[in-house]
N, CA, C and O atoms as a DFTB+ gen file, in Angstrom:
532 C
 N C O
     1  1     119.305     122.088     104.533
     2  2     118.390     120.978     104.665
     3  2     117.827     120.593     103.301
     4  3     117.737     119.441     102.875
     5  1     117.447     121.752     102.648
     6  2     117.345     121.429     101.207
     7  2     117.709     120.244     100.201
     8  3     117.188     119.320      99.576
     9  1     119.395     121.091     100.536
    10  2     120.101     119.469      99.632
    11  2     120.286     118.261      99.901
    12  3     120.363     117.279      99.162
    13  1     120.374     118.401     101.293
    14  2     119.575     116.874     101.624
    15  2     118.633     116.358     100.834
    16  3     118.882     115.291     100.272
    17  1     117.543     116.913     100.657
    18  2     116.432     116.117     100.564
    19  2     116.347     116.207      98.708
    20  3     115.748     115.349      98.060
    21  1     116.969     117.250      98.145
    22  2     117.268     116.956      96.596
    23  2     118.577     115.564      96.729
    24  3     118.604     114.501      96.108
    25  1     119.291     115.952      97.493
    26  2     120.702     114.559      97.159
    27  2     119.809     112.948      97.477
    28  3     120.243     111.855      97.114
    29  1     118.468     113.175      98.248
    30  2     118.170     111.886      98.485
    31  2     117.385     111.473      97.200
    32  3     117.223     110.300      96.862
    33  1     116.896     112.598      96.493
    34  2     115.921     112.337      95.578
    35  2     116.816     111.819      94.613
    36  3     116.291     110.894      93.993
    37  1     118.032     112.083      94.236
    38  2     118.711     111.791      93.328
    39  2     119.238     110.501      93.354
    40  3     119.370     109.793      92.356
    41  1     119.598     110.138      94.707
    42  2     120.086     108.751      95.041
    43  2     118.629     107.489      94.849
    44  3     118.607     106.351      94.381
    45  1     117.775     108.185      95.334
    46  2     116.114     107.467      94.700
    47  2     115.975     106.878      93.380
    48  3     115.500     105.775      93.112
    49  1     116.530     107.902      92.450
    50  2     116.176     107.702      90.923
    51  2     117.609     106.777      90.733
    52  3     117.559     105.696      90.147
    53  1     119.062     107.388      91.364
    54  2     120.127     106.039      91.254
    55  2     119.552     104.493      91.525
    56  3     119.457     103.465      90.856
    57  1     119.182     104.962      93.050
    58  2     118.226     103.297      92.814
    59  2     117.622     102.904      91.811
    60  3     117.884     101.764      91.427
    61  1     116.468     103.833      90.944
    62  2     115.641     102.969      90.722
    63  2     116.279     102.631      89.113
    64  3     115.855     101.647      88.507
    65  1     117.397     103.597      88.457
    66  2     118.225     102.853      87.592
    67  2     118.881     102.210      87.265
    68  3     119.204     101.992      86.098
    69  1     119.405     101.540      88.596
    70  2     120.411     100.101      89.556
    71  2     119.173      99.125      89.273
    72  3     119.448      98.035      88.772
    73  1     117.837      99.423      89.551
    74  2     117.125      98.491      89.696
    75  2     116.758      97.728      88.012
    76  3     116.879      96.549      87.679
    77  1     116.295      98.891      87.212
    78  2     116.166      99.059      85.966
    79  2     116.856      98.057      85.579
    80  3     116.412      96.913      85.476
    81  1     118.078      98.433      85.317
    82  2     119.677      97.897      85.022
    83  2     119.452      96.369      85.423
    84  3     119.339      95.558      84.504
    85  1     119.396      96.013      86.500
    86  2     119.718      94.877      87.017
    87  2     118.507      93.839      86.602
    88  3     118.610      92.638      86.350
    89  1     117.464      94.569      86.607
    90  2     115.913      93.547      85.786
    91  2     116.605      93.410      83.927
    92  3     116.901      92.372      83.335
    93  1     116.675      94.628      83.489
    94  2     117.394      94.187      81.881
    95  2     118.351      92.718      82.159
    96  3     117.886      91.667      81.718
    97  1     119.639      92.691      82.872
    98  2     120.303      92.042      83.046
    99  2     120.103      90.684      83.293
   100  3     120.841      89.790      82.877
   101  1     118.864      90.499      84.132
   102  2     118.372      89.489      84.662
   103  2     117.022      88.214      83.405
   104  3     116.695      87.031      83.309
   105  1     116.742      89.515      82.771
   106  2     115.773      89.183      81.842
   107  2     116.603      88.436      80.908
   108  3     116.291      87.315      80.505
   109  1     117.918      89.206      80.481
   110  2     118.773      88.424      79.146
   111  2     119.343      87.540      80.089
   112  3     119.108      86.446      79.576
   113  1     119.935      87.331      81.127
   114  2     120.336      86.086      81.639
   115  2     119.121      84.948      81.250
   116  3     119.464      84.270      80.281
   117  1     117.821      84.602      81.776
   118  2     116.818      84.145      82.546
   119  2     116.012      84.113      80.324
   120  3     114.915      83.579      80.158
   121  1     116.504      84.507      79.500
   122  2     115.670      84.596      78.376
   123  2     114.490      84.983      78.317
   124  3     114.058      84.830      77.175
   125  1     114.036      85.250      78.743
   126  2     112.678      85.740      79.544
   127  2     112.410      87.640      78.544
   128  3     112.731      88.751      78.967
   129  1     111.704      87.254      77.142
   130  2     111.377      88.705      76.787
   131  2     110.394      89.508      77.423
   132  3     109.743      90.310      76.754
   133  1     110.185      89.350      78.880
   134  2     108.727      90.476      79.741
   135  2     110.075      91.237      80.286
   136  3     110.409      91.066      81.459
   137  1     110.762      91.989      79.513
   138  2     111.181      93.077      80.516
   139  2     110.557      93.983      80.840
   140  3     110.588      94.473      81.969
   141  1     109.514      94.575      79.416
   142  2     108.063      95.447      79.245
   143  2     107.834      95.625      80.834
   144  3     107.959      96.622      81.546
   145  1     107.511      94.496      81.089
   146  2     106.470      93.784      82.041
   147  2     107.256      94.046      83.210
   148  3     106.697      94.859      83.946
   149  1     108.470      93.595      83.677
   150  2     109.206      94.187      84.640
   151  2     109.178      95.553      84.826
   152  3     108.443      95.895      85.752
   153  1     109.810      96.548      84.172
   154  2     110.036      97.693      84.288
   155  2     108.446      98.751      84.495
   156  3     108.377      99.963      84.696
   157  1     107.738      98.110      84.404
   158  2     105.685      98.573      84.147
   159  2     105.803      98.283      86.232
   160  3     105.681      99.034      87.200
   161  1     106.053      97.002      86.075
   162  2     106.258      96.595      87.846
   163  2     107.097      97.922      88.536
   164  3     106.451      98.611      89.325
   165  1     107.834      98.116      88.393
   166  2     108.688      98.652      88.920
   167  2     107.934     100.645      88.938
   168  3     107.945     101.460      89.861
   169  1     107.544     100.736      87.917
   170  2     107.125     101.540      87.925
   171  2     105.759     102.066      88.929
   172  3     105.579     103.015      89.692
   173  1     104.954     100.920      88.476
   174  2     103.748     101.199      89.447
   175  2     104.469     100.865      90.974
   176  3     103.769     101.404      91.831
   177  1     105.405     100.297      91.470
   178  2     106.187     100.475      92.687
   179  2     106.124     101.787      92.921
   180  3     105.274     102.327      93.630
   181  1     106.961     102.300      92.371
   182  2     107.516     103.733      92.657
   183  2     106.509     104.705      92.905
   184  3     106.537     105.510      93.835
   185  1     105.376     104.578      91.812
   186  2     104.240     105.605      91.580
   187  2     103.481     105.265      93.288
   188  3     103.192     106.057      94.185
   189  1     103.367     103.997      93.222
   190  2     102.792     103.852      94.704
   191  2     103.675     103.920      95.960
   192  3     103.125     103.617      97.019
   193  1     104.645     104.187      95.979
   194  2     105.712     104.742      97.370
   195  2     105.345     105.974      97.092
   196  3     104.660     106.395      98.024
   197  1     105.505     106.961      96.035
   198  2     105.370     108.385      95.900
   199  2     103.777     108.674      96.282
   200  3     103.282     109.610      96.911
   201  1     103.419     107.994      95.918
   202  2     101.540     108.481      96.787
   203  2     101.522     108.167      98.441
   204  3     101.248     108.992      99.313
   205  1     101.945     106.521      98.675
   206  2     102.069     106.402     100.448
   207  2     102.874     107.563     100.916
   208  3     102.255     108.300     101.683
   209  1     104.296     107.968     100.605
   210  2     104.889     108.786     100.884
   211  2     104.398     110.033     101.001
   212  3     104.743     110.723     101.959
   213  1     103.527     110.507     100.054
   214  2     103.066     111.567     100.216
   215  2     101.608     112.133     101.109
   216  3     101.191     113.263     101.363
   217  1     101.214     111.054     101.355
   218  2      99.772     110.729     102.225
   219  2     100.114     110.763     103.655
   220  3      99.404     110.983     104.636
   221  1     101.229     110.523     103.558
   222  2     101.716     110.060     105.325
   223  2     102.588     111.689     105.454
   224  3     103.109     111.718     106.569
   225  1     102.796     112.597     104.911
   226  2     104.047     113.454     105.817
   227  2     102.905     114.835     104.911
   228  3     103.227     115.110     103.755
   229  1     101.633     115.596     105.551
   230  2     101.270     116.609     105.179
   231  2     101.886     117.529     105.532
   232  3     102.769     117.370     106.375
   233  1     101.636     118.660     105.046
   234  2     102.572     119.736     105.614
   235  2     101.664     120.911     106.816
   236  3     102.121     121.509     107.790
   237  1     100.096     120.901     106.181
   238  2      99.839     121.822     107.334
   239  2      98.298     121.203     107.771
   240  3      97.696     120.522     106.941
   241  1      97.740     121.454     109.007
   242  2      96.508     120.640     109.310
   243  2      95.410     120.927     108.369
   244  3      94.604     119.997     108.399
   245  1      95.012     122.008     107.411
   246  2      94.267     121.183     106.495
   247  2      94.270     120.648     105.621
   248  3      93.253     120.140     105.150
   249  1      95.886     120.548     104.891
   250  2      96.024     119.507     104.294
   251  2      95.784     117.519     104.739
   252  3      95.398     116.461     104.242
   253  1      96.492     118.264     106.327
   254  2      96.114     116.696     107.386
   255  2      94.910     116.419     107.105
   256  3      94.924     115.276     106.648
   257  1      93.784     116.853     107.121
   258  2      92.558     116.684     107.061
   259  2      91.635     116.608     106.090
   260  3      90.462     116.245     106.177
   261  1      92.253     116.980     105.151
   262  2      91.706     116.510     103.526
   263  2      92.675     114.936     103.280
   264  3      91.934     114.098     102.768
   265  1      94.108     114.387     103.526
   266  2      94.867     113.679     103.252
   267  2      94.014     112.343     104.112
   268  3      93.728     111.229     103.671
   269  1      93.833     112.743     105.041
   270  2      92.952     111.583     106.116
   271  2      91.833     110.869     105.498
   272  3      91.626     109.665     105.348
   273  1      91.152     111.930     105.171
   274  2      90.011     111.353     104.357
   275  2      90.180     110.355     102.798
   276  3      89.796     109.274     102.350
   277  1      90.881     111.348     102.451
   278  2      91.319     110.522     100.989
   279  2      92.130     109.092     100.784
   280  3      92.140     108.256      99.881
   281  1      92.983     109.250     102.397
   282  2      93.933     108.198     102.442
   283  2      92.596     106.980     102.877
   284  3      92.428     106.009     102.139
   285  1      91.851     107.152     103.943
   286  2      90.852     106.047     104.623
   287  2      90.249     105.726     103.211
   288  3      90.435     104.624     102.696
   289  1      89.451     106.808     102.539
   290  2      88.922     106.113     101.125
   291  2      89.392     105.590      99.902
   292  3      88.635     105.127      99.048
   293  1      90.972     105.666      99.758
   294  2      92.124     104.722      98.900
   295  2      91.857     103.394      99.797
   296  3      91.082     102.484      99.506
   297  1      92.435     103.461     100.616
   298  2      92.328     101.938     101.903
   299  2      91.203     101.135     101.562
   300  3      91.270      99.942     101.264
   301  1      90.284     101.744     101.609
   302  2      88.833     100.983     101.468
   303  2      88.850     100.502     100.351
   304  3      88.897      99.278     100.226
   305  1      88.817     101.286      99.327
   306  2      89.229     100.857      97.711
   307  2      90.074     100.023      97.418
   308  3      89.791      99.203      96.545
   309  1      91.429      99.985      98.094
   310  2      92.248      99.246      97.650
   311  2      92.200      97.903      98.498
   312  3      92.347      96.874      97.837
   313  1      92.030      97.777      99.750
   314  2      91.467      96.581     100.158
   315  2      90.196      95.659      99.640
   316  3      90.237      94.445      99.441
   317  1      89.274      96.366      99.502
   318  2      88.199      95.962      98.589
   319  2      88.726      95.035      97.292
   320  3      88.684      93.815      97.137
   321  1      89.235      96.094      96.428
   322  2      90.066      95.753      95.031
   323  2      90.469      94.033      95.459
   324  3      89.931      92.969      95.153
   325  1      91.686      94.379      96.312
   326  2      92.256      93.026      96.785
   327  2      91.726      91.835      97.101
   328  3      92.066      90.737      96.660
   329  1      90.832      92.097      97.925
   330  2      90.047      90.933      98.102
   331  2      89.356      90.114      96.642
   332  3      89.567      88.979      96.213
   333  1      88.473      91.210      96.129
   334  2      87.882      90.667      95.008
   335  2      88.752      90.230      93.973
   336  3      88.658      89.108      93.476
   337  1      89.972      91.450      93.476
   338  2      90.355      90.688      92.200
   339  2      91.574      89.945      92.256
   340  3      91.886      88.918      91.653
   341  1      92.442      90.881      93.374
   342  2      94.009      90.596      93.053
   343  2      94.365      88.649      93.423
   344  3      95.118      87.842      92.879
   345  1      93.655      88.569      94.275
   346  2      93.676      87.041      95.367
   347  2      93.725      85.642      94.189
   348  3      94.619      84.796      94.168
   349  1      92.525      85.685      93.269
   350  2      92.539      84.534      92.241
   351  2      93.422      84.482      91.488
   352  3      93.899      83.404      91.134
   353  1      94.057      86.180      90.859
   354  2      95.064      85.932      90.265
   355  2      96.699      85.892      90.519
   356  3      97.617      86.023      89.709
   357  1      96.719      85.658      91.989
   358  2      98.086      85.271      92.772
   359  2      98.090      83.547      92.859
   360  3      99.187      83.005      92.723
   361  1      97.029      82.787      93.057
   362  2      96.514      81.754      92.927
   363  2      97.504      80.604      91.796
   364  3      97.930      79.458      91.946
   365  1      97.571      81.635      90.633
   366  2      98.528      80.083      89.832
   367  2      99.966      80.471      89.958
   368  3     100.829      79.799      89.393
   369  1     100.286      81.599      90.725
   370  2     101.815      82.074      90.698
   371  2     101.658      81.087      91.740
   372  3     102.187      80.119      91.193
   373  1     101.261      80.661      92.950
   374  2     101.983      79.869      94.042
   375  2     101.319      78.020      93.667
   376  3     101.881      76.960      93.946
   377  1     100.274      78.191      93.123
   378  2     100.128      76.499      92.202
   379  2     101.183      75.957      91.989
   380  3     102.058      76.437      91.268
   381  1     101.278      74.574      92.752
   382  2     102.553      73.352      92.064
   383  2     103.680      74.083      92.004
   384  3     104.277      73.814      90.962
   385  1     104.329      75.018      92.762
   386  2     105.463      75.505      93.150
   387  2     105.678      76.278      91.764
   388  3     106.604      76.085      90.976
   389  1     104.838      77.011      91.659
   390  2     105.556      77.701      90.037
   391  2     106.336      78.797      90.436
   392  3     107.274      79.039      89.677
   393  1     106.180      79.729      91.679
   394  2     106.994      80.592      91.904
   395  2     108.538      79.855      92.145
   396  3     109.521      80.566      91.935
   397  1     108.710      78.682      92.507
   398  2     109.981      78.351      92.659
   399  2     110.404      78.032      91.042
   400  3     111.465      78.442      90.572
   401  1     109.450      77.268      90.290
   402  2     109.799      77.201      89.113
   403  2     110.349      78.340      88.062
   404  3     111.109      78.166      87.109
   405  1     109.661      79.715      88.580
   406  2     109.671      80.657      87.961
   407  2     110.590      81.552      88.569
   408  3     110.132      82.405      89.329
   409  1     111.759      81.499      88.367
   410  2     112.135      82.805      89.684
   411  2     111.697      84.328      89.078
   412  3     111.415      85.253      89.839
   413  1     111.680      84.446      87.723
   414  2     111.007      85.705      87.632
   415  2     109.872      86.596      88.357
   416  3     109.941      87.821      88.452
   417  1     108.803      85.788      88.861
   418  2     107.922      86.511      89.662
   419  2     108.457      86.630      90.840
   420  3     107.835      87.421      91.549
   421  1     109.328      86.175      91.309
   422  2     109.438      86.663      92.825
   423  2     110.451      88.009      92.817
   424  3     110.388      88.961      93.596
   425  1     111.925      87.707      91.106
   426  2     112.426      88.850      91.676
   427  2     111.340      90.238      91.163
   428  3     111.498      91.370      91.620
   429  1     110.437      89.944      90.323
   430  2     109.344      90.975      89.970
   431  2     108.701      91.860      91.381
   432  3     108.481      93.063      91.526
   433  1     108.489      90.498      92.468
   434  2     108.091      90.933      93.471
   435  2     109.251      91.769      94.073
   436  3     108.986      92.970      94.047
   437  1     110.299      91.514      94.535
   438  2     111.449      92.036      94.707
   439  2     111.596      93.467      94.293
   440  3     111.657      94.460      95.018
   441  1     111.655      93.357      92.577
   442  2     111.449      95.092      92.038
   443  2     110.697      96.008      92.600
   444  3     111.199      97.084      92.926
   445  1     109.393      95.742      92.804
   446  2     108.182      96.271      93.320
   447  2     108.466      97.005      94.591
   448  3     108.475      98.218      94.800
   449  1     108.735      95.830      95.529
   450  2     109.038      96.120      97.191
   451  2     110.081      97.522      97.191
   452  3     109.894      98.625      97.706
   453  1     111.501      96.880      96.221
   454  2     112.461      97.866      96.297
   455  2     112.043      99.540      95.711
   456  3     112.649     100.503      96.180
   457  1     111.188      99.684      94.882
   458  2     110.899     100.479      94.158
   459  2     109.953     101.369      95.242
   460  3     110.368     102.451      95.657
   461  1     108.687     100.839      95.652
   462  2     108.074     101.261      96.686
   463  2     108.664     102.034      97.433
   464  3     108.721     103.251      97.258
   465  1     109.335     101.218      98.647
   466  2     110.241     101.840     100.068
   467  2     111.235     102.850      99.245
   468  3     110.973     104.028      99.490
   469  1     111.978     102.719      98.613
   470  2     112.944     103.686      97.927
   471  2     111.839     104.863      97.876
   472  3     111.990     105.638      98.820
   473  1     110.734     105.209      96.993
   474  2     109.904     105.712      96.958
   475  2     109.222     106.462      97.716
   476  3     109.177     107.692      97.682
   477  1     108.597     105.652      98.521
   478  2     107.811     106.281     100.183
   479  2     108.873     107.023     100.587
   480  3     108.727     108.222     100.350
   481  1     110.342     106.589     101.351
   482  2     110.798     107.477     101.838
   483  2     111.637     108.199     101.232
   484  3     112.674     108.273     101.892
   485  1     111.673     108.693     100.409
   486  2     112.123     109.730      99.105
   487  2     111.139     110.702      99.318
   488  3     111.421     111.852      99.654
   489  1     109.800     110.227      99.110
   490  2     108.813     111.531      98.907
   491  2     108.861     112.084     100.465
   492  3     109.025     113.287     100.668
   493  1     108.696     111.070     101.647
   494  2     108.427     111.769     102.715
   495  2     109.839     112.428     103.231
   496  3     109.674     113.477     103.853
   497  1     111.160     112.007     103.087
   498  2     111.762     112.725     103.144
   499  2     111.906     114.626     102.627
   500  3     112.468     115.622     103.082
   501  1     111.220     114.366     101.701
   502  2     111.343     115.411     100.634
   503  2     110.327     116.744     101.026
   504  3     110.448     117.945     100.786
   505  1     109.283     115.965     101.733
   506  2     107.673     117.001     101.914
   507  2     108.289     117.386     103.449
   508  3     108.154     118.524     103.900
   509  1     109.018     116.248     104.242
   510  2     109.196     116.598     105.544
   511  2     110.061     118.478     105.224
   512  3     109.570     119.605     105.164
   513  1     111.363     117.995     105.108
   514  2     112.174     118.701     105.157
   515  2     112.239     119.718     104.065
   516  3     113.231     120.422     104.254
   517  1     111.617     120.055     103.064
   518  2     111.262     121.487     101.794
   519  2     110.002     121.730     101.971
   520  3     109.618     122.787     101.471
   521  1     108.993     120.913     102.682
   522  2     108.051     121.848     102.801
   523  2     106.842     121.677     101.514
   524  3     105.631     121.895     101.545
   525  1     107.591     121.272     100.579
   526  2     106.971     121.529      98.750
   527  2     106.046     120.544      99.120
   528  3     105.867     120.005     100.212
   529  1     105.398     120.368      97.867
   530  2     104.131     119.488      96.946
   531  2     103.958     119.004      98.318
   532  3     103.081     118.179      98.575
């Protein structure tokens, strides 16, 4: 069961160097020098699938019960966050159709999503079935 869950981790990081790969690629197509800026996206993706992932699959009930708490008070925080800051500054990405103008932010959005889910279920695969971290 083990190598399962190391062979998935490995296919995780294949993704997320397919993904890598394919934002470089996209950046020199598109002239566009924010690859910085892409690959930073992609990253905080991942970092945040590996925390959901790991919040959602505890291994023993008092970890359940410390994870509960911490997860409800991220939620609060991060909904909060959202409301106040993230909202104004999504505001000129969808202004006068700039996301269509721009296709960079959407496949940015794209990176993110993919990076995430790859992520989440990587880690929860991983805590389910070894038990570890």
């Amino acid at each position: 069961m083990q190598l399962r869950s190391y062979s998935g981790l490995l296919v995780g990081f294949i993704v997320f160097g397919i993904v890598v790969w394919l934002a470089n690629r996209v950046h020199t197509e598109l002239t566009d020098p924010g690859f910085a800026q892409t690959v930073l996206i992609a990253v905080a993706g991942w970092a945040s699938g590996w925390l959901v992932g790991f919040l959602v699959s505890p291994n023993t009930s008092n970890e359940l019960r410390n994870l509960s708490q911490a997860t409800s008070t991220i939620t609060a925080f991060v909904a909060g966050f959202m409301m106040a800051k993230v909202e104004p500054s999504f505001t000129p990405i969808f202004a006068n159709g700039q996301l269509m103008n721009e296709p960079i932010y959407g496949i940015r959005v794209l990176i993110f999503i993919i990076c995430f889910v790859v992520a989440a279920i990587n880690m929860y695969v991983f805590r389910e079935f070894t038990g570890r971290y």
